[in-house]
PDB file of C-alpha atoms in Angstrom:
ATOM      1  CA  UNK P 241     -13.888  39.208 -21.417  1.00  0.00           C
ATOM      2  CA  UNK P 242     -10.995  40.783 -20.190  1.00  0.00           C
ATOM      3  CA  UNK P 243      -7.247  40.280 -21.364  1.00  0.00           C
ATOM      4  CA  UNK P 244      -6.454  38.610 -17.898  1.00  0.00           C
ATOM      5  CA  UNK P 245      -9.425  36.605 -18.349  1.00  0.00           C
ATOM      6  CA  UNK P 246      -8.661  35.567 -21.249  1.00  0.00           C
ATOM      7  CA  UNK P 247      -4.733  34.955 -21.089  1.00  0.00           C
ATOM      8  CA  UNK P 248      -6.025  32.699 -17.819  1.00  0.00           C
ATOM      9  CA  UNK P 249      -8.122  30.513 -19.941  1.00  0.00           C
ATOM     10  CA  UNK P 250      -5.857  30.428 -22.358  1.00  0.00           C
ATOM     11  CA  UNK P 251      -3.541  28.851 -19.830  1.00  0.00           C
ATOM     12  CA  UNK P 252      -6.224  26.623 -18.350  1.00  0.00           C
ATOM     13  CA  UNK P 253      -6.776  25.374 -21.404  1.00  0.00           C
ATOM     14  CA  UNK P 254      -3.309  24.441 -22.272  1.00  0.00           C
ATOM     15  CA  UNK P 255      -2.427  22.570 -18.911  1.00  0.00           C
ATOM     16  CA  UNK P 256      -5.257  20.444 -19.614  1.00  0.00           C
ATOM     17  CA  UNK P 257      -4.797  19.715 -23.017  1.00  0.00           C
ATOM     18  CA  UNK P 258      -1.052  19.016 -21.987  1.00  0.00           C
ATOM     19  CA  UNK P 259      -2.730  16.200 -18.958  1.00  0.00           C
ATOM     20  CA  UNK P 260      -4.815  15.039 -21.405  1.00  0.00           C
ATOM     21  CA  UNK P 261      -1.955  14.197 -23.829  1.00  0.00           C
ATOM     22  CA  UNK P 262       0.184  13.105 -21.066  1.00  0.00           C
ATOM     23  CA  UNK P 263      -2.411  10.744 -19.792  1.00  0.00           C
ATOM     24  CA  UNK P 264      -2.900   9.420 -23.382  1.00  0.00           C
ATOM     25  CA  UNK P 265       0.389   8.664 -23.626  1.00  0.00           C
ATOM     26  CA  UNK P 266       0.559   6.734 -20.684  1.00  0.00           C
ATOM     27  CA  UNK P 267      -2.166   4.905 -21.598  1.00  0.00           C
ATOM     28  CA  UNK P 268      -0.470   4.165 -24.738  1.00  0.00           C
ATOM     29  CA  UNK P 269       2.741   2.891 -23.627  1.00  0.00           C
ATOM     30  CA  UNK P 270       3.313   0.426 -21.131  1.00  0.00           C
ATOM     31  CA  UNK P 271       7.068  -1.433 -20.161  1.00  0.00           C
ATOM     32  CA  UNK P 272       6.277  -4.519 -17.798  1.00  0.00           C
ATOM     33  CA  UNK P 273       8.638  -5.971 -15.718  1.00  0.00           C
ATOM     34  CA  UNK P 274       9.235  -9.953 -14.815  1.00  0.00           C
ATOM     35  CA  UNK P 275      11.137 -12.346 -13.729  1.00  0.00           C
ATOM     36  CA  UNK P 276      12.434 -14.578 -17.145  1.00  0.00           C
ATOM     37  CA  UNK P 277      13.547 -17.552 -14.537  1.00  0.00           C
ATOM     38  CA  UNK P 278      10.250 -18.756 -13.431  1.00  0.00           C
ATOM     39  CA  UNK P 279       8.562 -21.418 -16.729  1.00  0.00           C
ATOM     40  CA  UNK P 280       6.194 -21.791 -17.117  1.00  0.00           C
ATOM     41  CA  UNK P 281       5.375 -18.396 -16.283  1.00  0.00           C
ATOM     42  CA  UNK P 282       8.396 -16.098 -17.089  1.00  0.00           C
ATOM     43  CA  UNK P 283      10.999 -17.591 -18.875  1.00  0.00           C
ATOM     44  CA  UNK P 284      13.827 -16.714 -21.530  1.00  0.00           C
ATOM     45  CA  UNK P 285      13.887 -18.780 -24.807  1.00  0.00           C
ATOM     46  CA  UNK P 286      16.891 -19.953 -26.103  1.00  0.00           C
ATOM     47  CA  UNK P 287      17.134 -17.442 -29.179  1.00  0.00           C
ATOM     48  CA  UNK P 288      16.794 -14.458 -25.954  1.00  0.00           C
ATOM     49  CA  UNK P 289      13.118 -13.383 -25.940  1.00  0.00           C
ATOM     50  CA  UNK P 290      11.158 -13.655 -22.874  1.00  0.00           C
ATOM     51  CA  UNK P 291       8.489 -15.779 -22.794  1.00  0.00           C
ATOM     52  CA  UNK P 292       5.395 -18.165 -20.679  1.00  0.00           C
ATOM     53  CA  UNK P 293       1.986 -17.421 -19.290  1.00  0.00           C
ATOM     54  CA  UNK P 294       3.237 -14.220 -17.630  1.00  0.00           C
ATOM     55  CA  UNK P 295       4.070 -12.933 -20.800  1.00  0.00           C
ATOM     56  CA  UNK P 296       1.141 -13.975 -23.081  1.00  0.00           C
ATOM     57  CA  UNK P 297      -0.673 -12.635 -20.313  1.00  0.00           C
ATOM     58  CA  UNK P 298       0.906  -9.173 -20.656  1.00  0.00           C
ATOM     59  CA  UNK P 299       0.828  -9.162 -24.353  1.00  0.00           C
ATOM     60  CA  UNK P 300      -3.517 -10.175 -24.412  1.00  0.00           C
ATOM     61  CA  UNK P 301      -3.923  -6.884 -21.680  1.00  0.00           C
ATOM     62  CA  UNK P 302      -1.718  -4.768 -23.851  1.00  0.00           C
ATOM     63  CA  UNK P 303      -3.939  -5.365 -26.642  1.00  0.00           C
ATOM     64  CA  UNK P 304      -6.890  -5.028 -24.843  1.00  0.00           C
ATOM     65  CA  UNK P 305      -5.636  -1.431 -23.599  1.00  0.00           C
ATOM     66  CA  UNK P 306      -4.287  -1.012 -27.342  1.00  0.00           C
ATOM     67  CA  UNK P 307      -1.093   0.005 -25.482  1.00  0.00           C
ATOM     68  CA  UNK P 308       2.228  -0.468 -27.236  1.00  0.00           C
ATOM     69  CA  UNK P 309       4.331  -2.694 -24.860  1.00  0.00           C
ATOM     70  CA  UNK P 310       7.838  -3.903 -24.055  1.00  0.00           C
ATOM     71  CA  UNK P 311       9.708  -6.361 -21.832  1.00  0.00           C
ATOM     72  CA  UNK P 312      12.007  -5.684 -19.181  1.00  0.00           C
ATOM     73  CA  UNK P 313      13.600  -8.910 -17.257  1.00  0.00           C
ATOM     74  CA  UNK P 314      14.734  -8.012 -13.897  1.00  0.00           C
ATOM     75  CA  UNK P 315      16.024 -10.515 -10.945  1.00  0.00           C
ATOM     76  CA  UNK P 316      13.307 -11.388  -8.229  1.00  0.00           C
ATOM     77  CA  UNK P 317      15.324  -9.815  -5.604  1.00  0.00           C
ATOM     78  CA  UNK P 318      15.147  -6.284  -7.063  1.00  0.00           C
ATOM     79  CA  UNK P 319      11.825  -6.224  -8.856  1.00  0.00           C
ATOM     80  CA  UNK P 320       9.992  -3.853  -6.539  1.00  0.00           C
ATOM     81  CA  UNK P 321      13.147  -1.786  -5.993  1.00  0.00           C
ATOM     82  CA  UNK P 322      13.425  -1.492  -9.642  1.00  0.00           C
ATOM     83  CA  UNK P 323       9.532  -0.208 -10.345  1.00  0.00           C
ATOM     84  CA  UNK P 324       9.961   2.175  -7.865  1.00  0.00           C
ATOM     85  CA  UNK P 325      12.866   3.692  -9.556  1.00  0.00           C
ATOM     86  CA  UNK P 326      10.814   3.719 -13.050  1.00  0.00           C
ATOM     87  CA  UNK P 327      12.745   1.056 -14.481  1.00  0.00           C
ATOM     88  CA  UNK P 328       9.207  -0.468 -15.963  1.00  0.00           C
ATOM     89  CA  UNK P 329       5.761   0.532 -14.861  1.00  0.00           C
ATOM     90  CA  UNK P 330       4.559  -2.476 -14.141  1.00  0.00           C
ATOM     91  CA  UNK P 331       5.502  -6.379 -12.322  1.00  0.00           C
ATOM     92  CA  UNK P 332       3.568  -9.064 -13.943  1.00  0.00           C
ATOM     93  CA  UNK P 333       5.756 -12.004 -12.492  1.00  0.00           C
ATOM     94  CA  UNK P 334       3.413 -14.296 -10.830  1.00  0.00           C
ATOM     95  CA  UNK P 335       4.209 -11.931  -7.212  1.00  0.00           C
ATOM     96  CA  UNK P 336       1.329 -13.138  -4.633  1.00  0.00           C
ATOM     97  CA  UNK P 337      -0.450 -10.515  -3.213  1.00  0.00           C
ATOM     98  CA  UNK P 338       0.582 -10.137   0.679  1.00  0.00           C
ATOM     99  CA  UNK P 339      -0.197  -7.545   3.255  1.00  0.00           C
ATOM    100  CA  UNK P 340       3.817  -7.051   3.280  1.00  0.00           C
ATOM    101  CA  UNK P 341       4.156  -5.682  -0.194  1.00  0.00           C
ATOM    102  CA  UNK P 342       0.835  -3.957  -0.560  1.00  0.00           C
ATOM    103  CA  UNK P 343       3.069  -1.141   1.545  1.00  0.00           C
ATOM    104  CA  UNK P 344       4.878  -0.805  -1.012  1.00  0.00           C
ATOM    105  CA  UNK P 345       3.243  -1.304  -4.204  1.00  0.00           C
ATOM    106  CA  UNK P 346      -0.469  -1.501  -5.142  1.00  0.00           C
ATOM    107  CA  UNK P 347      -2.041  -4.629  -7.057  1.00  0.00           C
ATOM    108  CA  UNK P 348      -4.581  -5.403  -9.171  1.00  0.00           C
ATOM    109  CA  UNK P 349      -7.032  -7.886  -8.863  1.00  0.00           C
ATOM    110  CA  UNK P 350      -5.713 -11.439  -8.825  1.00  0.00           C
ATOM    111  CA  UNK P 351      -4.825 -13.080 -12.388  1.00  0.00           C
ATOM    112  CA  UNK P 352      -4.506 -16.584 -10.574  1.00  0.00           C
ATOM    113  CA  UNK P 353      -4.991 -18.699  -7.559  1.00  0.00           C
ATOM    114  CA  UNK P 354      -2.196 -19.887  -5.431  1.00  0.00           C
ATOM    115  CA  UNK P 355      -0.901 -22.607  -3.509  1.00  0.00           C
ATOM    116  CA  UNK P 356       2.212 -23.565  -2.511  1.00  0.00           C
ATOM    117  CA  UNK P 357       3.136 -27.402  -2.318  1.00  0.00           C
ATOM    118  CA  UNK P 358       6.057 -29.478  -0.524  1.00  0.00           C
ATOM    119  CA  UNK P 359       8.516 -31.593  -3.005  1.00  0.00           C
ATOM    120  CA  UNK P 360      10.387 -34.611  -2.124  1.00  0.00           C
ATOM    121  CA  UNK P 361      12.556 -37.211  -4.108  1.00  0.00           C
ATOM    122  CA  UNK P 362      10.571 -40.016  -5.418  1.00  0.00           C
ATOM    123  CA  UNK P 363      12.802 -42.431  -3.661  1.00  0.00           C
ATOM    124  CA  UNK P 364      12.100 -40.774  -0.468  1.00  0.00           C
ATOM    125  CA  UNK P 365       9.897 -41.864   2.440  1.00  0.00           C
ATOM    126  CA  UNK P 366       8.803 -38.876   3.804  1.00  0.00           C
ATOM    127  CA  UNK P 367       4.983 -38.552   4.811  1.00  0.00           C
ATOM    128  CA  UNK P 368       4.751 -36.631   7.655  1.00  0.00           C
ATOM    129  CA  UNK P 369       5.177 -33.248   7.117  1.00  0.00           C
ATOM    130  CA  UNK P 370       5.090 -31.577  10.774  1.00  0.00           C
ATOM    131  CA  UNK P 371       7.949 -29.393  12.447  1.00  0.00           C
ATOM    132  CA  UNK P 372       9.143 -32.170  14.422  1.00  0.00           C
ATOM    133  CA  UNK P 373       9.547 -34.607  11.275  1.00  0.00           C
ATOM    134  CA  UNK P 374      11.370 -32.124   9.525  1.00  0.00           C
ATOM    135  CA  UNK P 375      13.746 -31.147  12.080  1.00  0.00           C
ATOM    136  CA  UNK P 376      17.468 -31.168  11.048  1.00  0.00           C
ATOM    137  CA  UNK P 377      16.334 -31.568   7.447  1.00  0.00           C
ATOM    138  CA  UNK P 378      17.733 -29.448   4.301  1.00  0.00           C
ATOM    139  CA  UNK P 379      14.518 -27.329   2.636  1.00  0.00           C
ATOM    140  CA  UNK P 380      15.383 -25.380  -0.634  1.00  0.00           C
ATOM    141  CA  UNK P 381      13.061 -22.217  -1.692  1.00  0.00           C
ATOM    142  CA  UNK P 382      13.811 -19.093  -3.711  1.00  0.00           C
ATOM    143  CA  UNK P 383      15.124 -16.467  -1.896  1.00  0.00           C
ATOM    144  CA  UNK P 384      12.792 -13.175  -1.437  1.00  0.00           C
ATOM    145  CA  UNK P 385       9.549 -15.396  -1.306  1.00  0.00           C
ATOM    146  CA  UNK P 386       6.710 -16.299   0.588  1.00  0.00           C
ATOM    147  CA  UNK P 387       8.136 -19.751   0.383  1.00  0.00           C
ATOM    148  CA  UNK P 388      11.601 -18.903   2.043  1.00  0.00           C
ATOM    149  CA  UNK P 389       9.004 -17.009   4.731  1.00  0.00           C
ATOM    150  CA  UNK P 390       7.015 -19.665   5.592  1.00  0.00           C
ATOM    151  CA  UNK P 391       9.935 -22.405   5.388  1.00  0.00           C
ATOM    152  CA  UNK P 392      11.546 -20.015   8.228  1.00  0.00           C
ATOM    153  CA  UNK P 393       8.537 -19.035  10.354  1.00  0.00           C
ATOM    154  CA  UNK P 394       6.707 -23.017  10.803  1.00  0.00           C
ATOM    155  CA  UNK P 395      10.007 -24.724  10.586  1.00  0.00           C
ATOM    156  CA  UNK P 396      12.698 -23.530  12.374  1.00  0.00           C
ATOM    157  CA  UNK P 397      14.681 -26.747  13.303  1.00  0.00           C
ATOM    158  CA  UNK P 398      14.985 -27.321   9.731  1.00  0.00           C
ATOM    159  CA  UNK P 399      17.796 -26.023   7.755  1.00  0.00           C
ATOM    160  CA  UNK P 400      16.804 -23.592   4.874  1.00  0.00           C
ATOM    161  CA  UNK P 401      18.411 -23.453   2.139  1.00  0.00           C
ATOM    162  CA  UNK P 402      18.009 -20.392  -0.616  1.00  0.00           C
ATOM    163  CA  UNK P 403      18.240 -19.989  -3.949  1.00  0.00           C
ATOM    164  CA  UNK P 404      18.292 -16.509  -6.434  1.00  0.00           C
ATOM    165  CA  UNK P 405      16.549 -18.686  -8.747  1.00  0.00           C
ATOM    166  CA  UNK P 406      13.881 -21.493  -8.457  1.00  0.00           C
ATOM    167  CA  UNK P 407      15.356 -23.540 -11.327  1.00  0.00           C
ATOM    168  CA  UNK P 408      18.598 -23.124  -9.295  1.00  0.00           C
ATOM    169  CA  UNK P 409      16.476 -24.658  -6.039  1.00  0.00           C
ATOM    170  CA  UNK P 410      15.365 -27.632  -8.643  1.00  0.00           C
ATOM    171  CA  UNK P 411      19.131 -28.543  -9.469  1.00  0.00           C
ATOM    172  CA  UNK P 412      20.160 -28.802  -5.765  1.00  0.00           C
ATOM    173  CA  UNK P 413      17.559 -31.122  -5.720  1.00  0.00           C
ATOM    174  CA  UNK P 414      17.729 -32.742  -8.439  1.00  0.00           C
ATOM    175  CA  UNK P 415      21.588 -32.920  -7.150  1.00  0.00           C
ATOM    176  CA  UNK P 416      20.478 -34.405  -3.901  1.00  0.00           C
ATOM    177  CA  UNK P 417      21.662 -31.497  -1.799  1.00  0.00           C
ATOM    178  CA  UNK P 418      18.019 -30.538  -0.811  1.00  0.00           C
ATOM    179  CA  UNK P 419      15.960 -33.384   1.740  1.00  0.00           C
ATOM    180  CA  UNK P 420      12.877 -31.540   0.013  1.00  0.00           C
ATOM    181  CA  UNK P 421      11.524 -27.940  -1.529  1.00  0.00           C
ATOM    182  CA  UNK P 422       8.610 -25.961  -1.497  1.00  0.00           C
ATOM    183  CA  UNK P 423       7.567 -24.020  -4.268  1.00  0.00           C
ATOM    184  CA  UNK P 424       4.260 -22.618  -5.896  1.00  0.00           C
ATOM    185  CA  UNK P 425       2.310 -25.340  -7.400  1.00  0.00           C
ATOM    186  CA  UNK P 426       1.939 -24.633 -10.896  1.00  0.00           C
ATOM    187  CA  UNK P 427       5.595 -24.669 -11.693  1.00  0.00           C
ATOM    188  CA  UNK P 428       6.402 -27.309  -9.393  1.00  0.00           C
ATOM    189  CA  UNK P 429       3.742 -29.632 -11.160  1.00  0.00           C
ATOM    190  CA  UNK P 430       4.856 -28.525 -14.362  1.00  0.00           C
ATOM    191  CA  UNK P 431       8.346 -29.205 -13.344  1.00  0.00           C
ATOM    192  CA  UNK P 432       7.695 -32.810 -12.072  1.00  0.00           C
ATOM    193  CA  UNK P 433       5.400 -34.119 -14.694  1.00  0.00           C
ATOM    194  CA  UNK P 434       7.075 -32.181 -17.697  1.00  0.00           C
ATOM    195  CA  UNK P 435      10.593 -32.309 -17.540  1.00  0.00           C
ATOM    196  CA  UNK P 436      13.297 -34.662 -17.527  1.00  0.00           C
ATOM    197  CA  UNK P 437      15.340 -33.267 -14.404  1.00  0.00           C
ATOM    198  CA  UNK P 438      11.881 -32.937 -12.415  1.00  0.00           C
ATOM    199  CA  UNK P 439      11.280 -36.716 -13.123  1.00  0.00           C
ATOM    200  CA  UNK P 440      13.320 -36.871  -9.879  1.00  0.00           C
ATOM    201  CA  UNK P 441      10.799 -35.629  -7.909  1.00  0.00           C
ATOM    202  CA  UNK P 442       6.943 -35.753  -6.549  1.00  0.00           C
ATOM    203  CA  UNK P 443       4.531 -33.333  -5.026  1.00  0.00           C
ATOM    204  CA  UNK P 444       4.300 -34.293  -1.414  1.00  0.00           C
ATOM    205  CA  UNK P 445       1.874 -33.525   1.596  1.00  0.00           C
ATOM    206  CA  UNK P 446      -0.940 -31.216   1.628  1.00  0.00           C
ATOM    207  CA  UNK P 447      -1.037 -28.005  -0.329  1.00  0.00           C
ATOM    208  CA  UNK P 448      -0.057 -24.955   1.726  1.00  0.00           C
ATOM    209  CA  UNK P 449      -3.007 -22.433   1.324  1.00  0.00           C
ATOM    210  CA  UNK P 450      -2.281 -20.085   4.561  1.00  0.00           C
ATOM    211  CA  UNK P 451      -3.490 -16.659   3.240  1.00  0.00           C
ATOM    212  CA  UNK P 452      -0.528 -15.894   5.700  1.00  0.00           C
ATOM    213  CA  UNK P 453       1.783 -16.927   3.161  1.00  0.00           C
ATOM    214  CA  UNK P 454      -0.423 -17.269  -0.319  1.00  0.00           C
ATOM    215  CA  UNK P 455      -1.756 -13.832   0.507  1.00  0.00           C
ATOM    216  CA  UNK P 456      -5.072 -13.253  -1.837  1.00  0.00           C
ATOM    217  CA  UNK P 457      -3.520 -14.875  -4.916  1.00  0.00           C
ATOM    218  CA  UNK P 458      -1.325 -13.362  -7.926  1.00  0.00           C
ATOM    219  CA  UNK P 459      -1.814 -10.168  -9.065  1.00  0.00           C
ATOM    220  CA  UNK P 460       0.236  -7.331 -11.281  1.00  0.00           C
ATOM    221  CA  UNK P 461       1.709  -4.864  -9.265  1.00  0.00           C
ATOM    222  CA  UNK P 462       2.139  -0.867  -9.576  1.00  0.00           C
ATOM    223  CA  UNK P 463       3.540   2.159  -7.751  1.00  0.00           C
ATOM    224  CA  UNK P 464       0.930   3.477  -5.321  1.00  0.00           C
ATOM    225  CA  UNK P 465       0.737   6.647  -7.188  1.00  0.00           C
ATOM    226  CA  UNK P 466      -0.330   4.538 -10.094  1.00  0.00           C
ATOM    227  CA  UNK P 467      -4.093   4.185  -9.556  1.00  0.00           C
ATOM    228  CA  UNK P 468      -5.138   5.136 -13.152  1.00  0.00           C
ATOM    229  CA  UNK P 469      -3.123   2.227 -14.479  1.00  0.00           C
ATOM    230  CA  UNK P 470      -4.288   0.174 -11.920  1.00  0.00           C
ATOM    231  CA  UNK P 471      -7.545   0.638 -12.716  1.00  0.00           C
ATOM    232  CA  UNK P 472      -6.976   0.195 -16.410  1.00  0.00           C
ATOM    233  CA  UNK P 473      -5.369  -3.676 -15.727  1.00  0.00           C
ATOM    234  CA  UNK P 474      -7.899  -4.792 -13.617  1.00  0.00           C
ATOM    235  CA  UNK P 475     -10.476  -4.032 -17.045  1.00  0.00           C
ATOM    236  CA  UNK P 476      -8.364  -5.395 -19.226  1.00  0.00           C
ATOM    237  CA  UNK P 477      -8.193  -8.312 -17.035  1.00  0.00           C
ATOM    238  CA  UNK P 478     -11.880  -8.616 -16.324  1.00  0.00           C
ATOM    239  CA  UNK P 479     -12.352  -8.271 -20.587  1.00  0.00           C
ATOM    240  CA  UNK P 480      -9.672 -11.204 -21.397  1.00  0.00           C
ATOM    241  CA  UNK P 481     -11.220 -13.271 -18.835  1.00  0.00           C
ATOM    242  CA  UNK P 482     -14.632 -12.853 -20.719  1.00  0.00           C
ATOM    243  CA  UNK P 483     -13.845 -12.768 -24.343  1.00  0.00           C
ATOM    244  CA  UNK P 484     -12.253 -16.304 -24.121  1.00  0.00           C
ATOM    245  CA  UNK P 485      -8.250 -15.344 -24.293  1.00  0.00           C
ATOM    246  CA  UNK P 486      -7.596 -15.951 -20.929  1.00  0.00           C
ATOM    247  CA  UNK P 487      -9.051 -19.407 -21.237  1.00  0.00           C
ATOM    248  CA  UNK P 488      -6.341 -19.881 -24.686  1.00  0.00           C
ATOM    249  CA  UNK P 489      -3.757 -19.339 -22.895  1.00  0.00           C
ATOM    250  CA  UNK P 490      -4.575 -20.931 -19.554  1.00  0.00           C
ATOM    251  CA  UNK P 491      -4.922 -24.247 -21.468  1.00  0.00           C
ATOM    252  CA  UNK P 492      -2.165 -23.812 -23.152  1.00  0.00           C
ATOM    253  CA  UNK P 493       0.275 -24.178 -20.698  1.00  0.00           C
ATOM    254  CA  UNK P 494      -1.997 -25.730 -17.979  1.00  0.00           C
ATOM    255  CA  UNK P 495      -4.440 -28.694 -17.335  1.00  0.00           C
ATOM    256  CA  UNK P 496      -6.751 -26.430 -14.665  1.00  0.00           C
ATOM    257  CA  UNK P 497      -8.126 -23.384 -14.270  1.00  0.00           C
ATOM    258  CA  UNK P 498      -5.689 -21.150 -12.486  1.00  0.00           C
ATOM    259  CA  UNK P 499      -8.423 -18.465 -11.731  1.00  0.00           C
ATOM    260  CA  UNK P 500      -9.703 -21.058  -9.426  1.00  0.00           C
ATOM    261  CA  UNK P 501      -7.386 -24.134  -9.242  1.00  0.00           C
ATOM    262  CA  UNK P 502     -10.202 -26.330 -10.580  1.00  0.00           C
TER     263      UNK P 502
END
């Protein structure tokens, strides 16, 4: 072999030693991003640690992928903005999956189903739930959601009100400030049947299930030049979901399975 021959696969061999180590490494180390506002999902604990489903969630896949793994908590309104700018590689903060942000991040499969429900006061009369009936009426959502998006597109005669935070949505209502709210179901059931401020409230009407606005369910989401890692989730996922740890947690925090809302 020659001496440029050789010096070439000497180089060859390098670079791909050095993507193979770089690859490892990514493989190894993993910062996920959520919301730490949204129990029972994502939520901060009183002594500062972020916590709920979300969480547990991230922590099961990280073993799975024997990746070493830390928390990032980041408000809902910049949570894309911030993965694209490599604050955290990836969003595991119950985001649905909706033909608006798959342009500008890629998911994984879903972790959940979702729904989104109407809530009303218990003291309240309202049944009908139509665009005439709720004309002139106050509707509280989170700001930067689906639910402030359909809220805006199916009733526009009502007056929408938005929150940076859902639990700051609840205490409008629990305030009376709000006529009613929509939110996603699981925390909004968890919030009416669990708490003492939700005791104030009921789940109303008929769930709202418009892929429109529920896109294909929940899922993690990545930068599009992510793939790999991508990929990588989506087995962890499918492996927690059949050893049994998805099912631990799931129970542990709710009464259904939220792979299927059954």
């Amino acid at each position: 072999m020659s001496y440029p021959a050789f010096k070439q696969l000497l180089l060859t061999s390098a670079l791909t030693i050095g993507a193979l180590t770089s690859l490892d490494a990514a493989a190894t180390t993993l910062r996920i991003g959520t919301e730490g506002a949204y129990p029972p999902f994502n939520y901060v604990t009183p002594d500062g640690q972020l916590a709920g489903f979300d969480v547990e969630i991230g922590k099961a896949l990280c073993q799975q992928m024997q990746a070493d793994c830390s928390f990032v908590a980041q408000d809902w309104d910049g949570i894309i903005p911030a993965l694209q700018a490599g604050k955290y590689d990836v969003i595991l903060a119950s985001m649905f999956i909706t033909e608006q942000r798959k342009q500008q991040v890629s998911f994984t499969e879903p972790y959940y189903k979702a729904a989104m429900t109407f809530v009303t006061h218990k003291d309240d009369a309202i049944s009908d739930f139509s665009p005439s009936a709720l004309a002139g009426k106050v509707i509280g959502a989170q700001s930067s959601t689906t639910q402030a998006d359909y809220i805006a597109k199916v009733y526009p005669d009502a007056e929408l009100r938005l929150y940076p935070t859902q639990d700051e949505a609840n205490l409008d209502m629990v305030n009376g400030r709000l006529d009613l709210m929509v939110g996603d179901l699981l925390p909004m059931m968890e919030w009416t049947t669990k708490t003492k401020d939700g005791d104030c409230c009921t789940l109303a009407g008929q769930l709202i299930t418009d892929p429109t606005y529920v896109g294909e369910g929940v899922g993690m989401a990545v930068r599009k030049t992510d793939d790999a890692l991508r990929q990588q989730l989506n087995q962890a996922l499918d492996a927690i979901v059949a050893n049994g740890t998805y099912k631990t947690i799931n129970d542990k925090y709710f009464p259904i399975n939220i792979l299927t809302l059954k």
